Coordinates of C-alpha atoms in Angstrom, one line a residue:
M3 CA -25.7 -20.7 -108.9
N4 CA -28.4 -20.8 -106.3
P5 CA -27.5 -21.9 -102.7
D6 CA -29.4 -25.2 -103.0
A7 CA -27.6 -26.2 -106.1
E8 CA -24.2 -25.4 -104.5
I9 CA -25.1 -27.5 -101.4
E10 CA -26.2 -30.4 -103.6
R11 CA -22.9 -30.1 -105.7
R12 CA -20.8 -30.2 -102.5
A13 CA -22.8 -33.1 -101.0
R14 CA -22.4 -35.0 -104.3
A15 CA -18.6 -34.5 -104.2
I16 CA -18.5 -35.7 -100.6
V17 CA -20.5 -38.8 -101.4
I18 CA -18.3 -39.6 -104.3
A19 CA -15.1 -39.1 -102.3
R20 CA -16.5 -41.4 -99.5
T21 CA -17.6 -44.0 -102.0
V22 CA -14.2 -44.1 -103.6
Y23 CA -12.5 -44.3 -100.2
K24 CA -14.6 -47.3 -99.3
A25 CA -13.8 -49.0 -102.6
V26 CA -10.1 -48.4 -102.0
M27 CA -10.4 -49.9 -98.6
V28 CA -11.8 -53.1 -100.2
V29 CA -8.8 -53.2 -102.5
W30 CA -6.5 -52.6 -99.5
V31 CA -8.1 -55.5 -97.6
L32 CA -7.8 -57.8 -100.7
A33 CA -4.1 -56.8 -101.2
A34 CA -3.4 -57.4 -97.5
A35 CA -5.0 -60.8 -97.8
A36 CA -3.0 -61.6 -100.9
M37 CA 0.2 -60.7 -99.2
L38 CA -0.6 -62.8 -96.2
L39 CA -1.5 -65.8 -98.5
I40 CA 1.8 -65.4 -100.4
W41 CA 3.7 -65.3 -97.2
W42 CA 1.9 -68.3 -95.8
L43 CA 2.3 -70.4 -99.0
T44 CA 6.0 -69.5 -99.4
T45 CA 7.6 -69.0 -95.9
P46 CA 5.1 -69.6 -93.1
D47 CA 7.8 -70.1 -90.5
G48 CA 10.0 -67.3 -92.0
Y49 CA 10.2 -63.6 -91.5
F50 CA 6.8 -62.0 -91.4
W51 CA 7.4 -59.4 -94.1
P52 CA 3.7 -58.5 -94.9
V53 CA 3.6 -56.5 -91.8
W54 CA 5.5 -53.6 -93.4
P55 CA 3.4 -53.0 -96.5
I56 CA 0.2 -53.6 -94.6
L57 CA 1.3 -51.2 -91.9
G58 CA 2.3 -48.6 -94.4
L59 CA -1.0 -48.8 -96.3
A60 CA -2.9 -48.7 -93.0
V61 CA -1.3 -45.5 -91.9
A62 CA -2.1 -43.9 -95.3
A63 CA -5.7 -45.2 -95.2
I64 CA -6.2 -43.9 -91.7
A65 CA -4.9 -40.4 -92.5
W66 CA -7.0 -40.3 -95.7
G67 CA -10.1 -41.4 -93.8
L68 CA -9.6 -38.9 -91.0
A69 CA -9.2 -36.1 -93.6
L70 CA -12.1 -37.2 -95.6
Y71 CA -14.5 -37.5 -92.6
G72 CA -13.3 -34.1 -91.2
K73 CA -11.6 -35.4 -88.1
F74 CA -8.1 -34.3 -89.1
A75 CA -6.2 -31.1 -89.7
F76 CA -6.3 -31.6 -93.5
K77 CA -9.5 -29.7 -94.1
I78 CA -10.3 -28.0 -97.4
R79 CA -10.2 -24.3 -96.9
E80 CA -12.5 -22.1 -98.9
D81 CA -9.8 -19.6 -99.8
K82 CA -7.8 -22.4 -101.5
V83 CA -10.9 -23.5 -103.4
A84 CA -11.5 -19.9 -104.5
R85 CA -7.8 -19.5 -105.7
E86 CA -8.1 -22.8 -107.7
V87 CA -11.4 -21.6 -109.3
K88 CA -9.7 -18.4 -110.3
R89 CA -6.6 -20.1 -111.7
L90 CA -8.8 -22.5 -113.7
R91 CA -10.9 -19.6 -115.1
E92 CA -7.8 -17.7 -116.1
A93 CA -6.3 -20.8 -117.8
G94 CA -9.4 -21.1 -119.9

């Protein structure tokens, strides 16, 4: 594979991953809004339980976003990619 094709393949994978991430963020916002609506319709003066699932999802979303945009320690290492390629080739 020529270097330009490899760069395009990697760029395409990054664009796909970032697009999926953005779509998941939209789903997360809709889920958070739904939980807030359920809480407000059922117990507006009661315990504010939506904070816990929203907070948990937010921590996961932030960690995923930082890793995806290269600002976190979870970077993809080339040696791991090479090992996986080798394993897949051997598996047939």
